[in-house]
Coordinates of C-alpha atoms in Angstrom, one line a residue:
X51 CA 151.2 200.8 77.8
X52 CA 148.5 201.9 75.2
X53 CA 145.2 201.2 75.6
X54 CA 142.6 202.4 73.0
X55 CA 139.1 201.4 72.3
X56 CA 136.8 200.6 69.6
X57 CA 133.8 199.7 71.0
X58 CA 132.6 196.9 73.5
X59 CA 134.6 193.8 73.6
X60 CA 131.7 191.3 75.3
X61 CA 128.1 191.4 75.1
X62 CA 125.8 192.5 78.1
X63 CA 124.7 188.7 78.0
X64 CA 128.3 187.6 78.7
X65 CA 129.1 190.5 81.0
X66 CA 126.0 189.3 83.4
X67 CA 127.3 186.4 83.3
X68 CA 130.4 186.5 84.2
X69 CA 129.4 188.9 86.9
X70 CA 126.7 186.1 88.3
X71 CA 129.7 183.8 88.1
X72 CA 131.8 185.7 90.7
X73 CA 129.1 186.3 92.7
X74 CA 128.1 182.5 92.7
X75 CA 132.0 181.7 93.3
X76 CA 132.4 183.9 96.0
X77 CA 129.4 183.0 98.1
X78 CA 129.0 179.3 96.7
X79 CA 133.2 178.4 97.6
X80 CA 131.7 179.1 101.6
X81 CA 129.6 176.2 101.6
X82 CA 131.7 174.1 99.3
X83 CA 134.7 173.7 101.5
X84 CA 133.3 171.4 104.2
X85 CA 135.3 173.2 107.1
X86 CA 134.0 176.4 105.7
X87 CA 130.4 174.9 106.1
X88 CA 127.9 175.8 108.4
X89 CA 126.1 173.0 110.4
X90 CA 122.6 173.3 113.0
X91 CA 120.5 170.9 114.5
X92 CA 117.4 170.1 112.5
X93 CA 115.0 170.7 115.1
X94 CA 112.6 173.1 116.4
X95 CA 113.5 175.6 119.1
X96 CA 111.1 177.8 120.8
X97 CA 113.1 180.9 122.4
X98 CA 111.7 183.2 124.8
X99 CA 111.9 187.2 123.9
X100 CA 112.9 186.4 120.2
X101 CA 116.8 186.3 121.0
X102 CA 118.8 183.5 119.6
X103 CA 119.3 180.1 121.0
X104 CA 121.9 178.4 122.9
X105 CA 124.5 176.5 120.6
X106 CA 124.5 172.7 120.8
X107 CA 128.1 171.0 120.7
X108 CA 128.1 170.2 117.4
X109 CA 127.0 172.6 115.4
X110 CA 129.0 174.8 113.3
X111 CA 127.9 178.8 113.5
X112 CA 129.1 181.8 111.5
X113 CA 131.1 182.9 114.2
X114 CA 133.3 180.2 114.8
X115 CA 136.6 180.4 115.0
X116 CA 137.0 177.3 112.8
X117 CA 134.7 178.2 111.1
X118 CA 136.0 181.8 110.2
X119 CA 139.4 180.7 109.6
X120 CA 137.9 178.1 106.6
X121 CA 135.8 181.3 105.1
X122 CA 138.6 183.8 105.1
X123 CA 141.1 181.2 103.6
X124 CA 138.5 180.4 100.3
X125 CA 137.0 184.0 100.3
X126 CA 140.7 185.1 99.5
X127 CA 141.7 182.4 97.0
X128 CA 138.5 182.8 95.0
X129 CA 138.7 186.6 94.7
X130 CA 142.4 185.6 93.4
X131 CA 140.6 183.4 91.3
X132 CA 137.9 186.1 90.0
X133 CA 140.7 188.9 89.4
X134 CA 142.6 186.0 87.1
X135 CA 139.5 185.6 85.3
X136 CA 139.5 189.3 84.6
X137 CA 143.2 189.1 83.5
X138 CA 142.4 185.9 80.5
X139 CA 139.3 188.3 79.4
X140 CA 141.3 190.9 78.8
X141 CA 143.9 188.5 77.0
X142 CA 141.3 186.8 74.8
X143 CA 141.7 187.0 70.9
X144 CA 138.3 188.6 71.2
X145 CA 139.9 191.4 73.4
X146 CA 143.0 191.7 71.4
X147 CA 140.6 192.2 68.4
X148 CA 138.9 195.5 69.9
X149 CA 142.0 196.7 71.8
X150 CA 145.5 197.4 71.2
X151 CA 147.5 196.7 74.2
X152 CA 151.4 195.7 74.9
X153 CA 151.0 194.8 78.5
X154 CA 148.3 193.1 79.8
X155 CA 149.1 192.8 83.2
X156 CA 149.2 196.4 83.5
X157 CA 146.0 196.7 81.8
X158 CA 144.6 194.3 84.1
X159 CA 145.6 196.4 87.4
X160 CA 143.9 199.2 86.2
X161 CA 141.0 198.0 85.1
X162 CA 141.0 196.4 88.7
X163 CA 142.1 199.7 90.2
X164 CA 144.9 198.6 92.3
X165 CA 147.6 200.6 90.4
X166 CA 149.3 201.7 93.9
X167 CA 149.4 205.7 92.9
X168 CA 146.1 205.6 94.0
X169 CA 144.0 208.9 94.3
X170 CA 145.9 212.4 94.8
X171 CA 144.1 213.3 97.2
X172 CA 142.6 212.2 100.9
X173 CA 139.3 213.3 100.0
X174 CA 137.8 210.6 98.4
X175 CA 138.1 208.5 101.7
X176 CA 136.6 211.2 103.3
X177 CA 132.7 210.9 101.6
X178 CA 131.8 208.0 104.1
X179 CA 132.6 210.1 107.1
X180 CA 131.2 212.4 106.3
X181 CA 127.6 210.8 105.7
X182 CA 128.4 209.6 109.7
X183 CA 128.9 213.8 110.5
X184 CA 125.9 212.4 112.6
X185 CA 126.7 209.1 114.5
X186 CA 130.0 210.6 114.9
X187 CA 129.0 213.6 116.7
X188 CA 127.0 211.1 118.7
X189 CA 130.2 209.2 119.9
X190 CA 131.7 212.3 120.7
X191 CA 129.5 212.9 123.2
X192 CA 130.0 209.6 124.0
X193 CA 133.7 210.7 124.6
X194 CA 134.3 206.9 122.8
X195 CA 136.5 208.5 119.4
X196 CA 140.1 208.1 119.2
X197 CA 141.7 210.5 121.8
X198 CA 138.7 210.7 124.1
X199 CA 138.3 209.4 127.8
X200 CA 136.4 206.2 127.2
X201 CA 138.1 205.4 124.0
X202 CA 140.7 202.6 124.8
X203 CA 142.9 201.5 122.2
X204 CA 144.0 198.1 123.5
X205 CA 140.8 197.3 123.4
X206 CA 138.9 199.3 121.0
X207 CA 141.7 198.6 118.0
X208 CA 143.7 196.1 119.3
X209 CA 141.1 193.9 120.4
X210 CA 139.2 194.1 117.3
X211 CA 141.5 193.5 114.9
X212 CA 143.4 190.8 116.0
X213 CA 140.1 188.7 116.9
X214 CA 139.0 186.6 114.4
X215 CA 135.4 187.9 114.1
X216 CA 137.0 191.4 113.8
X217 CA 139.5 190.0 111.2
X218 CA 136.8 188.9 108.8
X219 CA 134.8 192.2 109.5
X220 CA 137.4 194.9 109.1
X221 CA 140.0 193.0 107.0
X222 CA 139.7 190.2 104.7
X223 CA 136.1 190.5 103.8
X224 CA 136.0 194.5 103.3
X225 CA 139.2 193.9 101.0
X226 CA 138.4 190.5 99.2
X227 CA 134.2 191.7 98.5
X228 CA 135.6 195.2 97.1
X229 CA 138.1 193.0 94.9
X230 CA 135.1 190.7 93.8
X231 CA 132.2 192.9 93.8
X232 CA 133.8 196.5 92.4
X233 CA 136.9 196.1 90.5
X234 CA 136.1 192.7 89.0
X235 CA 132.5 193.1 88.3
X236 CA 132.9 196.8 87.1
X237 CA 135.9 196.0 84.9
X238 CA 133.7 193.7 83.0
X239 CA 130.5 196.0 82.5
X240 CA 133.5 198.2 81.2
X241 CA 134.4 195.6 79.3
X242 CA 131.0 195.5 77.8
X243 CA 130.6 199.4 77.1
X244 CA 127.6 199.9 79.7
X245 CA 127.7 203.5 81.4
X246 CA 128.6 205.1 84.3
X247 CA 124.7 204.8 85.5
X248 CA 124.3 201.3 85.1
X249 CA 127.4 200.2 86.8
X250 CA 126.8 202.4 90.0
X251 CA 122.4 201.3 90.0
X252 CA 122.8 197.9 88.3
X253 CA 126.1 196.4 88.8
X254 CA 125.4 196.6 92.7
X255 CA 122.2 194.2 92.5
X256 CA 125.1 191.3 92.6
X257 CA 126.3 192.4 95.7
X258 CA 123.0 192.6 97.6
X259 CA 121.9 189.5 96.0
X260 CA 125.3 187.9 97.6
X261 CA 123.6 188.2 101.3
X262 CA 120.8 185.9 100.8
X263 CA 122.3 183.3 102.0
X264 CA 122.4 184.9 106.0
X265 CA 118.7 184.0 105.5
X266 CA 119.4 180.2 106.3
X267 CA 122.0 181.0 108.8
X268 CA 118.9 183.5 111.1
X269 CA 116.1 181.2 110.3
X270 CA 118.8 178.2 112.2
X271 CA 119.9 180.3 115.1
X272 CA 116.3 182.3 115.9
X273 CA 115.0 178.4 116.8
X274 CA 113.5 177.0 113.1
X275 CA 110.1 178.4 114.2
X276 CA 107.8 180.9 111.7
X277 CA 108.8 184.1 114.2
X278 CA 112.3 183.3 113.3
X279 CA 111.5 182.8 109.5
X280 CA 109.6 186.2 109.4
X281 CA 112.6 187.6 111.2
X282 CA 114.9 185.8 108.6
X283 CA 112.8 187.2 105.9
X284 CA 112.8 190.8 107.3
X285 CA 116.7 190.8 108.5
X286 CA 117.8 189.8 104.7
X287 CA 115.3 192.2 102.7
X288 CA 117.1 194.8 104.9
X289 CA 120.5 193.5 104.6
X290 CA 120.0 192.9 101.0
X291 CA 118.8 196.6 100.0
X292 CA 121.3 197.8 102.9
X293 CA 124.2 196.1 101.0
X294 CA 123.2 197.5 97.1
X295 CA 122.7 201.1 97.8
X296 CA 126.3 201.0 99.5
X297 CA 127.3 199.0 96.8
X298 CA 126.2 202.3 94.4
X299 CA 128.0 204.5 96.9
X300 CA 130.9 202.3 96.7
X301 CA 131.1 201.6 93.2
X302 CA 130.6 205.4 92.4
X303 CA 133.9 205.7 94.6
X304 CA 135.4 203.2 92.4
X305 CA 134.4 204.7 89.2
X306 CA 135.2 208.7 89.6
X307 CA 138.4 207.7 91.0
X308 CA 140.0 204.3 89.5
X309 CA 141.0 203.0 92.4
X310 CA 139.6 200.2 94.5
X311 CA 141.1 201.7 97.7
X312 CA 139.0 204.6 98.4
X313 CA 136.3 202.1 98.6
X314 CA 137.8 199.7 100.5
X315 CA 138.6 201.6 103.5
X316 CA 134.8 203.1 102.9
X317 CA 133.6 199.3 103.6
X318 CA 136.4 199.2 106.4
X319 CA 134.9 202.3 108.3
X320 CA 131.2 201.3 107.2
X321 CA 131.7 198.5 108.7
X322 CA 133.0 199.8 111.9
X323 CA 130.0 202.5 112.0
X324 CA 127.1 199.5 111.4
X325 CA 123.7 201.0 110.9
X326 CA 123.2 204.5 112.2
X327 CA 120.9 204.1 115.2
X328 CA 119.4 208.1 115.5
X329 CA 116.6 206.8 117.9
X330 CA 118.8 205.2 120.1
X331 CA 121.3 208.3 120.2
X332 CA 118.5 210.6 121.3
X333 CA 117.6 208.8 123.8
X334 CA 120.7 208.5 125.1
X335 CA 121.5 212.2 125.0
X336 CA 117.6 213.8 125.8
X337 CA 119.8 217.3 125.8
X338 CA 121.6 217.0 122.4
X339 CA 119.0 216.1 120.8
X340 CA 118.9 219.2 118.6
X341 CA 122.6 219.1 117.8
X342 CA 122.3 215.3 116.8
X343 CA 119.8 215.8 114.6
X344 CA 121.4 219.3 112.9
X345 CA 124.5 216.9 112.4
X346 CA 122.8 214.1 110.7
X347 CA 121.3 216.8 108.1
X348 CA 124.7 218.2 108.1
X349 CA 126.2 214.7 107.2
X350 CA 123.4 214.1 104.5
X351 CA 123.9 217.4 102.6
X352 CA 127.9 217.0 103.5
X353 CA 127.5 213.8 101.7
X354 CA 125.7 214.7 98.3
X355 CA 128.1 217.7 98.2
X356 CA 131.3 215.7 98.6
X357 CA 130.1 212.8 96.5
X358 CA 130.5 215.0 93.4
X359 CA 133.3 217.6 95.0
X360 CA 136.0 215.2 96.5
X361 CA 135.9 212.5 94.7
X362 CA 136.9 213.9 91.0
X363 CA 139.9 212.4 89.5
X364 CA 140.9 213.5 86.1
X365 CA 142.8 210.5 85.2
X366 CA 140.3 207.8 86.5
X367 CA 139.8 205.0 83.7
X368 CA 136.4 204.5 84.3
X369 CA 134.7 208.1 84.0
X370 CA 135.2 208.8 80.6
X371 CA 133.8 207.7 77.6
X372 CA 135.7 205.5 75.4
X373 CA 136.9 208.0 73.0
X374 CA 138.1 210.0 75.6
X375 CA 139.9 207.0 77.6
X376 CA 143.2 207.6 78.6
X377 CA 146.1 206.0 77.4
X378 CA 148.6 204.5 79.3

């Protein structure tokens, strides 16, 4: 296949909105379905200690089973949907007109970086570790990793995966949010010519903005009351810039090495990590406290060095410029 550019193909106004399209798809096809739906009691509950209430029979919560199943099944046919969207752009006369290309399936699989060569090398699904150097040496002393006392792996992998919670989590929602969120929305900034900078700090804005929604869903289950609105508020804004600076992380990943997969398994493991809780851990261990902190400096500085180090690939699509793009 040949591939070889002559400027952008779309303009930034179309490429922003296509990309607010998938993002309204994605998040707008859970609440269309009506088993996918979420459903609370429209009343005021006042809970003691600022946990979350008890669920009433009928109501519908994120974490039903039902519920789950319905979310995973129209997550996975609109990001389907979104990377067949992708495919028809790059078949458009208006495509064809900037580009010279024989196969456009092919064309399509690259720009969505699921051509199965993959990286050469292990590294790049090494960065994210490495920025956990810290929490990890935390769970060492923990003796919870793979191959230590308390880990158990019927329960620890087993258990996980095949529940549906841990399903969503650690399967089809890393997989089908990478699809949606990296390779479809990047392969249309490409599309439209923006750089390397704006697609790691801008591109990413979609993906935060597609957690919003959790706002209802904390504001039902804290009780309907202002303490669980502020809370509401305060979980989502952290959420929200929790989810775009990975999303720069992740769509760097996507960008140096043209592959969606180093990135997904970065949201897989990200996801198993959750939010690195330092306090906690020195509190836990009062006589590591040195070592924890030396290997959460050691994970930073690890981290910028191997963002730039390990995740080079000569032959990635996306980090050239276009008159040095390859050709296939």
């Amino acid at each position: 296949m040949f591939i070889s550019y002559y400027g952008p193909i779309m303009t930034a106004r179309a490429a922003h909105t296509f990309a607010a399209l998938f993002t309204f798809l994605y998040v707008g096809s859970l609440y269309a379905v009506k088993n996918a739906r979420l459903s609370f009691a429209a009343k005021t509950v006042r809970v003691p200690n600022g946990g979350p209430r008890v669920k009433e029979r009928d109501e519908r919560w994120r974490d039903d089973p039902d519920v789950i199943k319905a979310r995973l099944t129209v997550a996975s046919l609109v990001t389907l949907a979104c990377c067949a969207l992708v495919y028809f752009v790059v078949f458009t006369p208006l495509a064809r007109e900037h580009e010279v290309s024989f196969f456009t399936f092919e064309s399509t699989i690259i720009r969505l970086g699921l051509g199965l060569e993959g990286p050469h090398t292990v590294y790049p699904y090494l960065v994210a570790p490495m920025l956990f150097f810290g929490p990890l040496y935390a769970l060492s002393l923990a003796q919870m990793l793979p191959f230590q006392r308390c880990f158990v792996f019927r329960r620890d992998v087993i258990g996980v995966l095949f529940s549906w919670q841990g399903f969503r989590n650690f399967v089809v929602g890393p997989i089908t949010e990478e699809l949606v969120f990296r390779s479809c929305i990047l392969a249309i900034y490409k599309m439209n010519g923006a750089s390397e900078a704006a697609m790691i700090f801008v591109a990413p804005l979609w993906f935060g903005a597609a957690h919003l929604h959790h706002a209802w869903d904390c504001f039902n289950r804290y009780g309907r009351t202002w303490a669980a609105a502020r809370r509401a508020i305060l979980m989502t804004i952290f959420q929200s810039v929790y989810t775009t600076l990975f999303g720069a992380h992740s769509a760097f990943l996507f960008l140096r090495t043209g592959s969606v997969y180093p990135p997904i398994v970065s949201h897989i493991f990200c996801n198993i990590m959750g939010v690195p809780q330092m306090g906690e851990e020195l509190k836990r261990f009062p006589r590591n406290k040195r070592g924890i902190k030396i290997a959460y400096v050691v994970g930073v500085l690890g981290y910028i060095y191997a963002l730039g180090a390990w995740t080079r690939t000569d032959d990635s699509f996306y980090w050239r410029p276009y008159y040095e793009t390859p050709k296939f």
